Amino acid sequence: MKLAILFPTLLSLSAAAETLKINGSTTVNLPVAEAAEVLRAEKKMDIQIDTQGGSSGGISMLGEGLVQVGMISKHVSQTDREKFPKCQYKEIQIGEDAVALIVSKDVWEGGVKTVTKEQVADIYEGRIKNWKEVGGPDRRIVFFNKEPGRGTWEVFVHWLYGDPKKAPQVSFPEVGGNEETRNKVASTKGALSQLSSSWADGKTVFALSLKVDGKEIAPVTANIASRIYPLSRPLFVLTNGEPSGESKVLIDFLLSERGQQLVKKHGYLPLAELKAPETRP
Amino acid sequence: MTGRRRWSLTKWVSGTFSVFALLALAALLVLFIRQSLPVWRQEGWGFLTGKRWFYRQEEFGLAPMLHGTVAVALVALGLAAPLGIGAAIFTAEFLSTRLRLIVKVAIELLAGIPSVVYGLLGILLLRDWVYEAMERFEPLSGDTLLTGGILLGVMILPTIMTLSDDALRTVPASQRLAARALGLNSTETVLHVSLRQALPGLVAAILLAVGRACGEMIAVFLVVGRQDNQWPDKLFSAKPLLEAGQTLSTKLGSSETNIAYGDPLHWAAMVALGLVLLALVTFITAIGVRLQRSPHET
Amino acid sequence: MRRKFIHHFFRLATGLCAAAACAVLGLIVWAIVKRGWPAINWRFFTEQILLVGADGGIFYNLLGTGILLVTAFCVSAPVALSLALLHGVYLPPKRRGTLALLLYILNGVPSILFGIFGMIVFVQFLGWGKSWLTGGILLGFMILPTVTIALMERISAIPRKFGEAAAALGLRESQIIRAVILPQSVGGLVTGSLLGLARAAGETAPIMFTATIFAGATMPSGIKESPVLSLPYHIFILAQDSFDPAVGSKLWGTALTLLMLVFLLSLAALPARLKLKQPAHHD
């Protein structure tokens, strides 16, 4: 067989190449993938990017040593650390984003612009099934849930229940990628889902404000920057221990002026615009 | 062949490769059984009949997914079987050889359209179409078992058509001529001779297509809604078709496969899901192949 | 009168079925061509992905799919030849049916199961990352039945007198195989492989967990940790995640490219298949 002859030559080649492997969240992927394009062109770096399994895929593949950099749109949880005790997870923030609750046009125009945390929990647990119960049109609520493992989902249940493990058992139609979510919400009447706020374009899908202590807080830049909006979340790249070598080159670039421009270009908040430090238990 | 039989290099090499292939096939089966053992130990037969799947609570029951798989396959079949067999009767019995060949070549080309392309068409066109067409039944969204079934129906249509055409063509021409000589017209010949003779082959065509349909992942994945725990209140009603659901294969293609990796029980449940799918598809395919290979023995 | 009516009605009904089936499938191809064609130009095939799919081309996706297909061919060809010889020469006739049944069953195995199998063997047992070789081997196994069955048909269609003449000349079995059967079965190998590869080219499920990634892979430089890009995975990812509307046209362009690749592979197999079918009709 030809492969038998190819094998040794290829194996010897593999030692020479220094490939930087990245995997994780599709949300963080956008600026990182574009940064990688720049580094590939300018520094001739060999960078491979994938988005298998979202944030949790990034955490587990870094934990197993299959990649050098993870991309996550949520924090590394204690459970994650226990699952991979050998990995010294180091989170490096590259920007800020928020999880928005997005609705379809008919809901938005039907008058639903704000919801409270309690209402969201009621919808999630199936106690509220119709938009008229939250001041909207008489239409059933179609909730598209982000699939498990997605950072967006974890941030959402963390806000509602404090811990993903405490989230109640529910079954909804599931969506995976951000565009899939946007597309399905936009084309379905009475639809609601969780989506990175930068994808809520205000034309096909609309981001609801959250009512906190009587104040309506919209997921807009100012509120995300000051972290008043409760579902804001940091966007991280993740390394095992202090970044070094190729990983460090990438991360330095992401934190540089040009890298931060890419973060901004994709609708996220660059670090310089962040006003308040994160408060997290 | 009547050459002298003894061990030669050729025989040795081909024997080795063959054994290797059969071992790989056996390994697939053994690995799937072994790695799924933990969940069988925990759930027993309840794994097949359980109606709840909540992996965080370590509850694994796949009845709703079996329902989803069967429902989607039946919808696909309901669409593709009449259309495909009807079309095959036309190409096999009423078309000239040259035209038949052209149609057949075109259809076999279309059988090769990759499932991810169907998925793309499904998510961007079919979903919305189903949602609007079914509006008066008030589906929650365009992601329904029906959408998955229609998409699958289109996907297996070429398979049913070309296999049925083959089955009809294996009916010996002499039988047709005899029927015509008795005064039957071509329609009567088809109804009384060809269809009857080709029946096992037609059933085989359907079964082989269903086998394909049950295992199809990517296209269905994008339009079926992937909602767990959708066991219907009434088993034999059409209403659940307008709701989102999950099939065995879409579950296997979901993010849970990544999450389960490394967690023995959850992984076992996913592998067991695969094993059940394998058993189901193998069963259907095996019957189909049996029927296909004995067309004139009845 | 009634007979005539039924006859015409029946012919019309089946004709409509055929027309509807062709129309549906024609519409599908049209829908893809219409949307994908604007994206297609020379740059689309020679450049790499830029701006996360919104610009540039799919050169490395084509390359990756090509690598996977060549590997699948190299894996399946020797195994298929061996199995076909086993079936046509070495096995007693009684066992041949069992082997054929096994092949048909293998042909029916859902492709996602090959993906899970690959994950167990190559990722879990061997500790490989995503690798083109894993993908090639899995796809090779997937197309094995198609290739083998095409070979089996070809071998069984070799006129008996060829083998008898060779035996009469005093050739040993292995010599007959090399002098008569192998040269005669090349056509079957090519046809079967093209048909199999046409199916493998569009498969996403077996390679999504084991072989392909979204961006950045070029020519693989090793085995264990060397993924490739591919056309179907590119479509699968972008169908779920395309931020920029500009991605849309590239996405349909990729779908059209994949479709053309698949059609080309099956069309290439066509002449040989038509020839193969003819003698069978005489039996």
Short mmCIF file of C-alpha atoms in Angstrom, two decimals, chain C residues 15-267:
data_model
loop_
_atom_site.label_atom_id
_atom_site.label_comp_id
_atom_site.label_asym_id
_atom_site.label_seq_id
_atom_site.Cartn_x
_atom_site.Cartn_y
_atom_site.Cartn_z
CA GLY C 15 -46.02 10.21 -16.26
CA LEU C 16 -47.00 12.98 -13.88
CA CYS C 17 -45.13 11.22 -11.08
CA ALA C 18 -42.03 11.08 -13.24
CA ALA C 19 -42.44 14.70 -14.28
CA ALA C 20 -42.99 15.81 -10.67
CA ALA C 21 -39.96 13.89 -9.44
CA CYS C 22 -37.76 15.35 -12.16
CA ALA C 23 -39.20 18.81 -11.55
CA VAL C 24 -38.54 18.74 -7.81
CA LEU C 25 -35.00 17.62 -8.30
CA GLY C 26 -34.47 20.04 -11.16
CA LEU C 27 -35.72 22.89 -8.98
CA ILE C 28 -33.22 21.95 -6.31
CA VAL C 29 -30.33 22.11 -8.73
CA TRP C 30 -31.68 25.37 -10.13
CA ALA C 31 -32.02 26.88 -6.65
CA ILE C 32 -28.38 26.11 -5.93
CA VAL C 33 -27.04 27.22 -9.29
CA LYS C 34 -28.97 30.48 -9.18
CA ARG C 35 -27.61 31.43 -5.78
CA GLY C 36 -24.16 29.96 -6.12
CA TRP C 37 -23.20 31.05 -9.60
CA PRO C 38 -22.49 34.74 -8.80
CA ALA C 39 -19.83 33.68 -6.28
CA ILE C 40 -17.96 31.52 -8.74
CA ASN C 41 -14.91 32.98 -10.40
CA TRP C 42 -11.28 32.02 -10.69
CA ARG C 43 -10.32 33.71 -7.41
CA PHE C 44 -12.93 31.68 -5.58
CA PHE C 45 -10.98 28.52 -6.36
CA THR C 46 -7.46 29.87 -5.87
CA GLU C 47 -7.66 31.98 -2.73
CA GLN C 48 -8.04 31.02 0.88
CA ILE C 49 -10.88 31.99 3.16
CA LEU C 50 -10.74 35.64 4.22
CA LEU C 51 -12.77 37.65 6.74
CA VAL C 52 -14.15 34.50 8.34
CA GLY C 53 -15.83 33.31 5.16
CA ALA C 54 -17.05 36.63 3.82
CA ASP C 55 -14.24 37.11 1.34
CA GLY C 56 -11.62 35.13 -0.50
CA GLY C 57 -12.11 31.62 -1.80
CA ILE C 58 -12.16 27.98 -0.91
CA PHE C 59 -8.83 26.77 -2.23
CA TYR C 60 -7.84 24.89 0.91
CA ASN C 61 -11.33 23.45 1.31
CA LEU C 62 -11.03 21.97 -2.18
CA LEU C 63 -7.54 20.75 -1.40
CA GLY C 64 -8.71 19.18 1.85
CA THR C 65 -11.64 17.41 0.25
CA GLY C 66 -9.23 16.24 -2.46
CA ILE C 67 -6.80 14.86 0.12
CA LEU C 68 -9.61 13.05 1.94
CA LEU C 69 -10.85 11.52 -1.32
CA VAL C 70 -7.42 10.37 -2.49
CA THR C 71 -6.79 8.81 0.92
CA ALA C 72 -10.20 7.15 0.89
CA PHE C 73 -9.37 5.69 -2.52
CA CYS C 74 -5.96 4.42 -1.38
CA VAL C 75 -7.55 2.80 1.66
CA SER C 76 -10.53 1.25 -0.08
CA ALA C 77 -8.92 0.05 -3.33
CA PRO C 78 -6.66 -2.73 -1.99
CA VAL C 79 -9.25 -3.89 0.53
CA ALA C 80 -12.00 -3.90 -2.09
CA LEU C 81 -9.85 -5.83 -4.55
CA SER C 82 -9.06 -8.40 -1.88
CA LEU C 83 -12.69 -8.80 -0.89
CA ALA C 84 -13.75 -9.07 -4.53
CA LEU C 85 -11.15 -11.79 -5.14
CA LEU C 86 -12.31 -13.53 -2.00
CA HIS C 87 -15.84 -13.40 -3.36
CA GLY C 88 -15.08 -14.32 -6.96
CA VAL C 89 -12.24 -16.81 -6.57
CA TYR C 90 -11.44 -18.08 -3.11
CA LEU C 91 -14.74 -18.45 -1.32
CA PRO C 92 -16.95 -21.46 -1.91
CA PRO C 93 -20.19 -20.31 -3.61
CA LYS C 94 -22.24 -20.90 -0.47
CA ARG C 95 -20.32 -18.31 1.53
CA ARG C 96 -20.43 -15.69 -1.18
CA GLY C 97 -23.94 -14.68 -0.27
CA THR C 98 -22.93 -14.00 3.31
CA LEU C 99 -20.06 -11.78 2.23
CA ALA C 100 -22.32 -9.86 -0.12
CA LEU C 101 -24.92 -9.44 2.61
CA LEU C 102 -22.24 -8.10 4.95
CA LEU C 103 -21.22 -5.59 2.32
CA TYR C 104 -24.78 -4.42 1.80
CA ILE C 105 -25.18 -4.00 5.54
CA LEU C 106 -21.93 -2.06 5.76
CA ASN C 107 -23.27 0.09 2.94
CA GLY C 108 -26.31 0.87 5.05
CA VAL C 109 -24.43 1.87 8.21
CA PRO C 110 -25.33 5.51 8.92
CA SER C 111 -22.38 7.76 8.25
CA ILE C 112 -22.58 9.45 11.65
CA LEU C 113 -21.71 6.08 13.22
CA PHE C 114 -18.44 6.04 11.31
CA GLY C 115 -17.73 9.41 12.89
CA ILE C 116 -18.36 8.05 16.40
CA PHE C 117 -16.35 4.91 15.61
CA GLY C 118 -13.48 7.07 14.39
CA MET C 119 -13.62 9.11 17.57
CA ILE C 120 -13.35 5.96 19.70
CA VAL C 121 -10.51 4.38 17.74
CA PHE C 122 -8.38 7.34 16.68
CA VAL C 123 -9.06 9.97 19.31
CA GLN C 124 -9.76 7.86 22.39
CA PHE C 125 -7.47 4.86 21.79
CA LEU C 126 -4.68 6.32 19.70
CA GLY C 127 -4.80 9.84 21.12
CA TRP C 128 -4.81 11.54 17.74
CA GLY C 129 -6.24 14.99 17.22
CA LYS C 130 -8.23 15.70 14.10
CA SER C 131 -6.37 14.20 11.21
CA TRP C 132 -6.80 13.89 7.45
CA LEU C 133 -5.77 10.25 7.71
CA THR C 134 -8.59 9.43 10.15
CA GLY C 135 -11.05 11.08 7.79
CA GLY C 136 -9.62 9.28 4.77
CA ILE C 137 -9.76 5.89 6.48
CA LEU C 138 -13.34 6.43 7.65
CA LEU C 139 -14.47 7.59 4.23
CA GLY C 140 -12.56 4.66 2.72
CA PHE C 141 -14.56 2.27 4.83
CA MET C 142 -17.74 4.03 3.93
CA ILE C 143 -17.19 3.59 0.21
CA LEU C 144 -15.77 0.08 0.55
CA PRO C 145 -19.08 -1.68 -0.27
CA THR C 146 -19.67 0.40 -3.40
CA VAL C 147 -16.18 -0.26 -4.73
CA THR C 148 -16.24 -3.95 -3.80
CA ILE C 149 -19.65 -4.61 -5.31
CA ALA C 150 -18.67 -2.90 -8.56
CA LEU C 151 -15.55 -5.09 -8.64
CA MET C 152 -17.52 -8.22 -7.83
CA GLU C 153 -19.89 -7.54 -10.70
CA ARG C 154 -17.01 -6.93 -13.05
CA ILE C 155 -15.22 -10.12 -12.03
CA SER C 156 -18.30 -12.27 -12.34
CA ALA C 157 -18.86 -10.81 -15.82
CA ILE C 158 -15.48 -12.03 -17.08
CA PRO C 159 -16.28 -14.80 -19.57
CA ARG C 160 -15.47 -18.22 -18.13
CA LYS C 161 -13.50 -19.18 -21.19
CA PHE C 162 -10.79 -16.63 -20.32
CA GLY C 163 -10.07 -18.41 -17.08
CA GLU C 164 -10.38 -21.83 -18.69
CA ALA C 165 -8.00 -20.91 -21.48
CA ALA C 166 -5.48 -19.62 -18.97
CA ALA C 167 -5.82 -22.76 -16.88
CA ALA C 168 -5.38 -24.89 -19.98
CA LEU C 169 -2.10 -23.11 -20.58
CA GLY C 170 -1.02 -24.42 -17.19
CA LEU C 171 -1.21 -21.15 -15.28
CA ARG C 172 -1.50 -21.37 -11.53
CA GLU C 173 -4.46 -19.72 -9.79
CA SER C 174 -2.42 -16.71 -8.69
CA GLN C 175 -1.10 -16.33 -12.22
CA ILE C 176 -4.62 -16.42 -13.61
CA ILE C 177 -5.60 -13.73 -11.16
CA ARG C 178 -2.73 -11.51 -12.15
CA ALA C 179 -2.91 -12.20 -15.90
CA VAL C 180 -6.65 -12.36 -16.43
CA ILE C 181 -8.80 -11.18 -13.53
CA LEU C 182 -6.93 -8.10 -12.36
CA PRO C 183 -6.53 -6.49 -15.80
CA GLN C 184 -10.15 -7.27 -16.59
CA SER C 185 -11.40 -5.71 -13.37
CA VAL C 186 -9.63 -2.35 -13.57
CA GLY C 187 -12.78 -0.86 -15.07
CA GLY C 188 -14.82 -2.04 -12.10
CA LEU C 189 -12.34 -0.55 -9.67
CA VAL C 190 -12.42 2.83 -11.40
CA THR C 191 -16.20 2.91 -11.73
CA GLY C 192 -16.86 1.77 -8.19
CA SER C 193 -14.33 4.19 -6.77
CA LEU C 194 -15.73 7.15 -8.67
CA LEU C 195 -19.25 6.33 -7.49
CA GLY C 196 -18.08 5.83 -3.94
CA LEU C 197 -16.03 9.01 -3.94
CA ALA C 198 -18.99 10.97 -5.29
CA ARG C 199 -20.82 9.98 -2.14
CA ALA C 200 -17.83 10.48 0.15
CA ALA C 201 -17.11 13.99 -1.17
CA GLY C 202 -20.33 15.34 0.30
CA GLU C 203 -20.25 13.52 3.62
CA THR C 204 -20.00 15.70 6.71
CA ALA C 205 -20.93 13.36 9.53
CA PRO C 206 -17.92 11.00 9.51
CA ILE C 207 -15.36 13.79 9.31
CA MET C 208 -16.82 16.53 11.49
CA PHE C 209 -15.57 15.02 14.75
CA THR C 210 -12.40 13.49 13.37
CA ALA C 211 -10.80 15.25 10.42
CA THR C 212 -11.82 18.73 9.43
CA ILE C 213 -11.74 22.15 11.05
CA PHE C 214 -13.11 25.54 10.13
CA ALA C 215 -10.08 27.59 9.14
CA GLY C 216 -6.33 27.70 8.91
CA ALA C 217 -5.43 24.19 7.86
CA THR C 218 -3.34 24.09 4.70
CA MET C 219 -1.40 21.19 3.23
CA PRO C 220 -1.09 18.74 6.10
CA SER C 221 2.49 18.38 7.25
CA GLY C 222 2.04 15.40 9.52
CA ILE C 223 -0.51 12.83 10.55
CA LYS C 224 -1.60 12.85 14.14
CA GLU C 225 -2.39 16.52 14.51
CA SER C 226 -3.00 17.51 10.92
CA PRO C 227 -6.57 18.38 10.08
CA VAL C 228 -7.72 19.65 6.73
CA LEU C 229 -10.46 22.01 5.62
CA SER C 230 -13.27 20.56 3.57
CA LEU C 231 -16.18 21.68 1.45
CA PRO C 232 -19.07 20.02 3.34
CA TYR C 233 -17.90 21.08 6.79
CA HIS C 234 -17.46 24.65 5.55
CA ILE C 235 -21.10 24.65 4.44
CA PHE C 236 -22.26 23.05 7.68
CA ILE C 237 -20.49 25.63 9.86
CA LEU C 238 -21.42 28.66 7.80
CA ALA C 239 -25.05 27.55 7.56
CA GLN C 240 -25.18 27.94 11.33
CA ASP C 241 -22.76 30.83 11.77
CA SER C 242 -22.50 33.48 9.13
CA PHE C 243 -22.47 36.93 10.64
CA ASP C 244 -21.88 38.87 7.50
CA PRO C 245 -24.47 38.74 4.69
CA ALA C 246 -21.50 38.55 2.30
CA VAL C 247 -20.94 35.04 3.65
CA GLY C 248 -24.24 33.98 2.11
CA SER C 249 -23.13 34.18 -1.49
CA LYS C 250 -19.84 32.43 -0.69
CA LEU C 251 -21.82 29.75 1.08
CA TRP C 252 -24.00 29.01 -1.95
CA GLY C 253 -20.90 29.18 -4.12
CA THR C 254 -19.34 26.47 -1.96
CA ALA C 255 -22.52 24.38 -2.21
CA LEU C 256 -22.50 24.72 -5.99
CA THR C 257 -18.82 23.76 -6.13
CA LEU C 258 -19.47 20.67 -4.06
CA LEU C 259 -22.43 19.78 -6.26
CA MET C 260 -20.34 20.11 -9.40
CA LEU C 261 -17.60 17.98 -7.89
CA VAL C 262 -20.08 15.24 -7.02
CA PHE C 263 -21.70 15.37 -10.46
CA LEU C 264 -18.33 15.26 -12.18
CA LEU C 265 -17.32 12.16 -10.23
CA SER C 266 -20.56 10.32 -11.04
CA LEU C 267 -20.52 11.42 -14.67
#
